[in-house]
Amino acid sequence: IMAQGGKRVVLLDADLRRPRVHHFLNLPNRFGLSDVFREQLSLDAALQPWGEVSNLQVITSGSLPPNPAELLNSARMDQILADLQGLADVVIIDSPPVMVTDPSVLSARVDGVLVVIQPGRVNAASIKAMLEQFRRADARLLGIVLNRIPRQRSYYGGYRYYYAPYYYASHYYMDGEKRNGSRGSRPGGRGGLFGRLRPRPTPQPTPDEP
């Protein structure tokens, strides 16, 4: 919407653990942010146009480095963000899960943080811990977006939207952590600095009467 309104927008995939932007936008990921870090690619060359909106450009993650948090907390990252400010009116950064260190590192480098949560997948305690994490990082929280609100078929053949009354979760973990302690996953509640919860089984909510 911002790009359609005339703003120059860059979407940067800074999830160097489990990137998704290129999947969502159907873009190649042969090169990207990690290549800019290694100075194997210029920032201009990393920009990819998307769709028919000329003002929207995307930088995908590129190959996954062994040390994402270290890269994101580097002087090189500061320089990349400063250079992007000269290329765009708005820079949107897609980050890893909130319960790894990367989002806290990034939140100190941006003007504001938008948290995305899937209703019914994140409990109140986890949300409180997440907000406290951003407070300690002195991040400016712009708001919370509810995403993937479930849609359930009614008895009359129509569809209704509802919020699950149960909030549940076991714990945040990095994808593959239980197997080898290495990779990161996205949330069922996805943070604006984003993360995933693996839920415990819970009773299915009953939708309101029509």
PDB file of C-alpha atoms in Angstrom:
ATOM      1  CA  ILE A   1       0.000   0.000   0.000  1.00  0.00           C
ATOM      2  CA  MET A   2       2.822   2.400   0.843  1.00  0.00           C
ATOM      3  CA  ALA A   3       4.562   1.629  -2.443  1.00  0.00           C
ATOM      4  CA  GLN A   4       1.333   2.069  -4.381  1.00  0.00           C
ATOM      5  CA  GLY A   5       0.948   5.422  -2.661  1.00  0.00           C
ATOM      6  CA  GLY A   6       4.252   6.603  -4.098  1.00  0.00           C
ATOM      7  CA  LYS A   7       6.653   5.707  -1.281  1.00  0.00           C
ATOM      8  CA  ARG A   8       9.900   3.957  -2.175  1.00  0.00           C
ATOM      9  CA  VAL A   9       9.749   0.743  -0.127  1.00  0.00           C
ATOM     10  CA  VAL A  10      12.392  -1.928   0.450  1.00  0.00           C
ATOM     11  CA  LEU A  11      11.488  -5.225   2.130  1.00  0.00           C
ATOM     12  CA  LEU A  12      14.578  -6.784   3.707  1.00  0.00           C
ATOM     13  CA  ASP A  13      14.611 -10.434   4.775  1.00  0.00           C
ATOM     14  CA  ALA A  14      16.913 -10.391   7.800  1.00  0.00           C
ATOM     15  CA  ASP A  15      15.873 -13.858   8.953  1.00  0.00           C
ATOM     16  CA  LEU A  16      19.176 -15.582   8.347  1.00  0.00           C
ATOM     17  CA  ARG A  17      17.995 -18.730  10.098  1.00  0.00           C
ATOM     18  CA  ARG A  18      14.804 -19.736   8.333  1.00  0.00           C
ATOM     19  CA  PRO A  19      13.991 -17.147   5.659  1.00  0.00           C
ATOM     20  CA  ARG A  20      10.525 -17.114   4.114  1.00  0.00           C
ATOM     21  CA  VAL A  21      10.145 -13.874   2.160  1.00  0.00           C
ATOM     22  CA  HIS A  22      11.381 -15.357  -1.118  1.00  0.00           C
ATOM     23  CA  HIS A  23       8.887 -18.222  -0.761  1.00  0.00           C
ATOM     24  CA  PHE A  24       5.968 -15.882  -0.094  1.00  0.00           C
ATOM     25  CA  LEU A  25       6.852 -13.584  -2.989  1.00  0.00           C
ATOM     26  CA  ASN A  26       8.059 -16.318  -5.361  1.00  0.00           C
ATOM     27  CA  LEU A  27      11.486 -14.749  -5.792  1.00  0.00           C
ATOM     28  CA  PRO A  28      14.859 -16.424  -6.364  1.00  0.00           C
ATOM     29  CA  ASN A  29      17.176 -16.557  -3.365  1.00  0.00           C
ATOM     30  CA  ARG A  30      20.477 -17.282  -5.081  1.00  0.00           C
ATOM     31  CA  PHE A  31      21.886 -14.080  -3.629  1.00  0.00           C
ATOM     32  CA  GLY A  32      20.821 -11.593  -0.974  1.00  0.00           C
ATOM     33  CA  LEU A  33      21.667  -9.984   2.353  1.00  0.00           C
ATOM     34  CA  SER A  34      24.341 -12.496   3.352  1.00  0.00           C
ATOM     35  CA  ASP A  35      26.197 -11.810   0.088  1.00  0.00           C
ATOM     36  CA  VAL A  36      26.056  -8.061   0.781  1.00  0.00           C
ATOM     37  CA  PHE A  37      27.532  -8.763   4.233  1.00  0.00           C
ATOM     38  CA  ARG A  38      30.443 -10.619   2.626  1.00  0.00           C
ATOM     39  CA  GLU A  39      30.824  -7.785   0.097  1.00  0.00           C
ATOM     40  CA  GLN A  40      30.375 -10.264  -2.735  1.00  0.00           C
ATOM     41  CA  LEU A  41      27.395  -8.252  -3.964  1.00  0.00           C
ATOM     42  CA  SER A  42      26.534  -4.572  -3.958  1.00  0.00           C
ATOM     43  CA  LEU A  43      23.373  -3.376  -2.250  1.00  0.00           C
ATOM     44  CA  ASP A  44      21.964  -2.134  -5.554  1.00  0.00           C
ATOM     45  CA  ALA A  45      22.554  -5.526  -7.165  1.00  0.00           C
ATOM     46  CA  ALA A  46      20.779  -7.295  -4.283  1.00  0.00           C
ATOM     47  CA  LEU A  47      17.531  -5.357  -4.843  1.00  0.00           C
ATOM     48  CA  GLN A  48      14.862  -7.327  -6.690  1.00  0.00           C
ATOM     49  CA  PRO A  49      11.677  -5.748  -8.066  1.00  0.00           C
ATOM     50  CA  TRP A  50       8.419  -7.460  -7.204  1.00  0.00           C
ATOM     51  CA  GLY A  51       5.112  -7.411  -9.017  1.00  0.00           C
ATOM     52  CA  GLU A  52       3.883  -4.435 -10.960  1.00  0.00           C
ATOM     53  CA  VAL A  53       4.615  -1.932  -8.189  1.00  0.00           C
ATOM     54  CA  SER A  54       7.729  -0.122  -9.351  1.00  0.00           C
ATOM     55  CA  ASN A  55       8.379   1.446  -5.942  1.00  0.00           C
ATOM     56  CA  LEU A  56       8.643  -1.910  -4.119  1.00  0.00           C
ATOM     57  CA  GLN A  57      11.961  -3.767  -4.050  1.00  0.00           C
ATOM     58  CA  VAL A  58      13.017  -6.817  -2.051  1.00  0.00           C
ATOM     59  CA  ILE A  59      16.315  -8.065  -0.662  1.00  0.00           C
ATOM     60  CA  THR A  60      16.116 -11.773   0.137  1.00  0.00           C
ATOM     61  CA  SER A  61      18.293 -13.495   2.735  1.00  0.00           C
ATOM     62  CA  GLY A  62      20.781 -15.183   0.431  1.00  0.00           C
ATOM     63  CA  SER A  63      22.694 -18.208   1.688  1.00  0.00           C
ATOM     64  CA  LEU A  64      22.465 -18.887   5.423  1.00  0.00           C
ATOM     65  CA  PRO A  65      25.551 -17.891   7.443  1.00  0.00           C
ATOM     66  CA  PRO A  66      26.771 -19.792  10.534  1.00  0.00           C
ATOM     67  CA  ASN A  67      26.674 -16.647  12.702  1.00  0.00           C
ATOM     68  CA  PRO A  68      23.467 -14.654  11.974  1.00  0.00           C
ATOM     69  CA  ALA A  69      23.290 -12.796  15.301  1.00  0.00           C
ATOM     70  CA  GLU A  70      26.898 -11.676  14.972  1.00  0.00           C
ATOM     71  CA  LEU A  71      26.286 -10.364  11.454  1.00  0.00           C
ATOM     72  CA  LEU A  72      23.126  -8.492  12.422  1.00  0.00           C
ATOM     73  CA  ASN A  73      24.935  -6.899  15.370  1.00  0.00           C
ATOM     74  CA  SER A  74      27.848  -5.683  13.268  1.00  0.00           C
ATOM     75  CA  ALA A  75      29.021  -2.315  12.006  1.00  0.00           C
ATOM     76  CA  ARG A  76      28.473  -3.707   8.515  1.00  0.00           C
ATOM     77  CA  MET A  77      24.739  -4.082   9.271  1.00  0.00           C
ATOM     78  CA  ASP A  78      24.637  -0.485  10.475  1.00  0.00           C
ATOM     79  CA  GLN A  79      26.171   0.598   7.175  1.00  0.00           C
ATOM     80  CA  ILE A  80      23.718  -1.499   5.128  1.00  0.00           C
ATOM     81  CA  LEU A  81      20.747   0.062   6.933  1.00  0.00           C
ATOM     82  CA  ALA A  82      22.205   3.543   6.504  1.00  0.00           C
ATOM     83  CA  ASP A  83      22.649   2.911   2.778  1.00  0.00           C
ATOM     84  CA  LEU A  84      19.074   1.625   2.502  1.00  0.00           C
ATOM     85  CA  GLN A  85      17.824   4.852   4.047  1.00  0.00           C
ATOM     86  CA  GLY A  86      19.278   6.646   1.064  1.00  0.00           C
ATOM     87  CA  LEU A  87      17.530   4.303  -1.366  1.00  0.00           C
ATOM     88  CA  ALA A  88      14.055   4.124   0.173  1.00  0.00           C
ATOM     89  CA  ASP A  89      11.481   6.118   2.091  1.00  0.00           C
ATOM     90  CA  VAL A  90      10.461   3.038   4.098  1.00  0.00           C
ATOM     91  CA  VAL A  91      12.543  -0.049   4.955  1.00  0.00           C
ATOM     92  CA  ILE A  92      10.609  -3.036   6.319  1.00  0.00           C
ATOM     93  CA  ILE A  93      12.716  -5.733   7.978  1.00  0.00           C
ATOM     94  CA  ASP A  94      11.425  -9.275   8.390  1.00  0.00           C
ATOM     95  CA  SER A  95      13.195 -10.757  11.390  1.00  0.00           C
ATOM     96  CA  PRO A  96      13.631 -14.178  13.024  1.00  0.00           C
ATOM     97  CA  PRO A  97      11.582 -15.403  16.021  1.00  0.00           C
ATOM     98  CA  VAL A  98      11.398 -13.173  19.063  1.00  0.00           C
ATOM     99  CA  MET A  99      12.926 -15.774  21.341  1.00  0.00           C
ATOM    100  CA  VAL A 100      16.275 -15.813  19.587  1.00  0.00           C
ATOM    101  CA  THR A 101      18.678 -12.917  20.020  1.00  0.00           C
ATOM    102  CA  ASP A 102      18.472 -11.507  16.492  1.00  0.00           C
ATOM    103  CA  PRO A 103      15.230  -9.493  16.909  1.00  0.00           C
ATOM    104  CA  SER A 104      16.545  -7.697  19.992  1.00  0.00           C
ATOM    105  CA  VAL A 105      19.667  -6.817  18.051  1.00  0.00           C
ATOM    106  CA  LEU A 106      17.592  -5.480  15.153  1.00  0.00           C
ATOM    107  CA  SER A 107      15.056  -3.639  17.304  1.00  0.00           C
ATOM    108  CA  ALA A 108      17.762  -1.267  18.513  1.00  0.00           C
ATOM    109  CA  ARG A 109      18.491  -0.322  14.903  1.00  0.00           C
ATOM    110  CA  VAL A 110      14.995   0.509  13.648  1.00  0.00           C
ATOM    111  CA  ASP A 111      12.464   3.281  14.233  1.00  0.00           C
ATOM    112  CA  GLY A 112       9.740   0.904  15.389  1.00  0.00           C
ATOM    113  CA  VAL A 113       8.712  -2.717  15.878  1.00  0.00           C
ATOM    114  CA  LEU A 114       5.480  -4.314  14.711  1.00  0.00           C
ATOM    115  CA  VAL A 115       4.651  -7.674  16.317  1.00  0.00           C
ATOM    116  CA  VAL A 116       2.547 -10.228  14.429  1.00  0.00           C
ATOM    117  CA  ILE A 117       0.693 -12.853  16.479  1.00  0.00           C
ATOM    118  CA  GLN A 118      -1.554 -15.736  15.499  1.00  0.00           C
ATOM    119  CA  PRO A 119      -4.581 -15.878  17.838  1.00  0.00           C
ATOM    120  CA  GLY A 120      -4.839 -19.066  19.839  1.00  0.00           C
ATOM    121  CA  ARG A 121      -1.156 -19.924  19.444  1.00  0.00           C
ATOM    122  CA  VAL A 122       0.540 -17.642  21.965  1.00  0.00           C
ATOM    123  CA  ASN A 123      -0.309 -17.395  25.644  1.00  0.00           C
ATOM    124  CA  ALA A 124      -0.387 -14.217  27.686  1.00  0.00           C
ATOM    125  CA  ALA A 125       2.818 -15.059  29.573  1.00  0.00           C
ATOM    126  CA  SER A 126       4.763 -15.437  26.325  1.00  0.00           C
ATOM    127  CA  ILE A 127       3.432 -12.133  25.018  1.00  0.00           C
ATOM    128  CA  LYS A 128       4.391 -10.431  28.285  1.00  0.00           C
ATOM    129  CA  ALA A 129       7.914 -11.888  28.100  1.00  0.00           C
ATOM    130  CA  MET A 130       8.225 -10.745  24.497  1.00  0.00           C
ATOM    131  CA  LEU A 131       7.177  -7.199  25.343  1.00  0.00           C
ATOM    132  CA  GLU A 132       9.625  -7.154  28.246  1.00  0.00           C
ATOM    133  CA  GLN A 133      12.387  -8.274  25.882  1.00  0.00           C
ATOM    134  CA  PHE A 134      11.659  -5.334  23.601  1.00  0.00           C
ATOM    135  CA  ARG A 135      11.462  -2.971  26.588  1.00  0.00           C
ATOM    136  CA  ARG A 136      14.940  -4.019  27.714  1.00  0.00           C
ATOM    137  CA  ALA A 137      16.185  -3.418  24.182  1.00  0.00           C
ATOM    138  CA  ASP A 138      14.645   0.077  24.322  1.00  0.00           C
ATOM    139  CA  ALA A 139      12.603  -0.746  21.217  1.00  0.00           C
ATOM    140  CA  ARG A 140       9.673   1.384  20.115  1.00  0.00           C
ATOM    141  CA  LEU A 141       6.650  -0.908  19.812  1.00  0.00           C
ATOM    142  CA  LEU A 142       4.307   0.378  17.109  1.00  0.00           C
ATOM    143  CA  GLY A 143       1.592  -2.203  17.657  1.00  0.00           C
ATOM    144  CA  ILE A 144       0.465  -5.820  17.424  1.00  0.00           C
ATOM    145  CA  VAL A 145      -1.121  -7.383  14.336  1.00  0.00           C
ATOM    146  CA  LEU A 146      -3.328 -10.483  14.567  1.00  0.00           C
ATOM    147  CA  ASN A 147      -2.627 -12.807  11.659  1.00  0.00           C
ATOM    148  CA  ARG A 148      -4.114 -16.071  10.340  1.00  0.00           C
ATOM    149  CA  ILE A 149      -7.372 -15.715  12.224  1.00  0.00           C
ATOM    150  CA  PRO A 150      -9.069 -19.116  11.812  1.00  0.00           C
ATOM    151  CA  ARG A 151     -12.144 -19.434   9.678  1.00  0.00           C
ATOM    152  CA  GLN A 152     -14.735 -22.077  10.568  1.00  0.00           C
ATOM    153  CA  ARG A 153     -17.659 -23.390   8.605  1.00  0.00           C
ATOM    154  CA  SER A 154     -21.056 -22.745  10.210  1.00  0.00           C
ATOM    155  CA  TYR A 155     -24.019 -25.120  10.282  1.00  0.00           C
ATOM    156  CA  TYR A 156     -25.653 -23.069   7.531  1.00  0.00           C
ATOM    157  CA  GLY A 157     -22.854 -23.507   5.039  1.00  0.00           C
ATOM    158  CA  GLY A 158     -21.382 -20.038   5.502  1.00  0.00           C
ATOM    159  CA  TYR A 159     -18.132 -19.072   7.135  1.00  0.00           C
ATOM    160  CA  ARG A 160     -17.429 -17.137  10.271  1.00  0.00           C
ATOM    161  CA  TYR A 161     -14.335 -15.735  11.909  1.00  0.00           C
ATOM    162  CA  TYR A 162     -13.701 -16.316  15.586  1.00  0.00           C
ATOM    163  CA  TYR A 163     -10.981 -15.927  18.151  1.00  0.00           C
ATOM    164  CA  ALA A 164      -9.973 -19.079  19.960  1.00  0.00           C
ATOM    165  CA  PRO A 165     -10.655 -18.605  23.686  1.00  0.00           C
ATOM    166  CA  TYR A 166      -7.758 -20.849  24.653  1.00  0.00           C
ATOM    167  CA  TYR A 167      -4.171 -19.671  24.596  1.00  0.00           C
ATOM    168  CA  TYR A 168      -1.609 -22.410  24.904  1.00  0.00           C
ATOM    169  CA  ALA A 169       2.036 -23.124  24.272  1.00  0.00           C
ATOM    170  CA  SER A 170       4.788 -25.372  25.479  1.00  0.00           C
ATOM    171  CA  HIS A 171       7.903 -23.363  24.767  1.00  0.00           C
ATOM    172  CA  TYR A 172       9.733 -21.495  22.052  1.00  0.00           C
ATOM    173  CA  TYR A 173      12.442 -23.474  20.391  1.00  0.00           C
ATOM    174  CA  MET A 174      14.627 -23.191  17.361  1.00  0.00           C
ATOM    175  CA  ASP A 175      13.659 -25.524  14.531  1.00  0.00           C
ATOM    176  CA  GLY A 176      15.776 -28.637  14.863  1.00  0.00           C
ATOM    177  CA  GLU A 177      16.872 -27.667  18.376  1.00  0.00           C
ATOM    178  CA  LYS A 178      15.476 -30.861  19.854  1.00  0.00           C
ATOM    179  CA  ARG A 179      17.367 -32.765  17.166  1.00  0.00           C
ATOM    180  CA  ASN A 180      20.646 -30.925  16.905  1.00  0.00           C
ATOM    181  CA  GLY A 181      20.317 -27.520  18.596  1.00  0.00           C
ATOM    182  CA  SER A 182      21.043 -25.582  15.451  1.00  0.00           C
ATOM    183  CA  ARG A 183      18.324 -23.948  13.379  1.00  0.00           C
ATOM    184  CA  GLY A 184      15.563 -21.407  14.080  1.00  0.00           C
ATOM    185  CA  SER A 185      11.817 -21.569  13.449  1.00  0.00           C
ATOM    186  CA  ARG A 186       9.053 -19.065  12.907  1.00  0.00           C
ATOM    187  CA  PRO A 187       6.204 -18.699  15.298  1.00  0.00           C
ATOM    188  CA  GLY A 188       2.669 -19.770  15.238  1.00  0.00           C
ATOM    189  CA  GLY A 189       2.512 -16.378  16.812  1.00  0.00           C
ATOM    190  CA  ARG A 190       4.868 -14.579  14.566  1.00  0.00           C
ATOM    191  CA  GLY A 191       6.647 -11.636  16.006  1.00  0.00           C
ATOM    192  CA  GLY A 192       7.170  -8.402  14.164  1.00  0.00           C
ATOM    193  CA  LEU A 193      10.207  -9.579  15.291  1.00  0.00           C
ATOM    194  CA  PHE A 194       8.890 -12.989  14.782  1.00  0.00           C
ATOM    195  CA  GLY A 195       8.816 -16.492  16.365  1.00  0.00           C
ATOM    196  CA  ARG A 196       6.953 -19.814  16.493  1.00  0.00           C
ATOM    197  CA  LEU A 197       5.355 -21.767  19.287  1.00  0.00           C
ATOM    198  CA  ARG A 198       4.918 -25.513  19.343  1.00  0.00           C
ATOM    199  CA  PRO A 199       1.525 -25.909  21.129  1.00  0.00           C
ATOM    200  CA  ARG A 200       0.369 -28.583  23.503  1.00  0.00           C
ATOM    201  CA  PRO A 201      -2.884 -30.308  22.508  1.00  0.00           C
ATOM    202  CA  THR A 202      -5.875 -28.296  23.635  1.00  0.00           C
ATOM    203  CA  PRO A 203      -9.661 -28.589  23.309  1.00  0.00           C
ATOM    204  CA  GLN A 204     -11.033 -27.094  20.121  1.00  0.00           C
ATOM    205  CA  PRO A 205     -12.941 -23.828  20.710  1.00  0.00           C
ATOM    206  CA  THR A 206     -16.642 -23.777  20.077  1.00  0.00           C
ATOM    207  CA  PRO A 207     -17.726 -20.984  17.708  1.00  0.00           C
ATOM    208  CA  ASP A 208     -20.458 -18.601  18.751  1.00  0.00           C
ATOM    209  CA  GLU A 209     -24.021 -19.430  17.825  1.00  0.00           C
ATOM    210  CA  PRO A 210     -25.074 -17.875  14.488  1.00  0.00           C
TER     211      PRO A 210
END
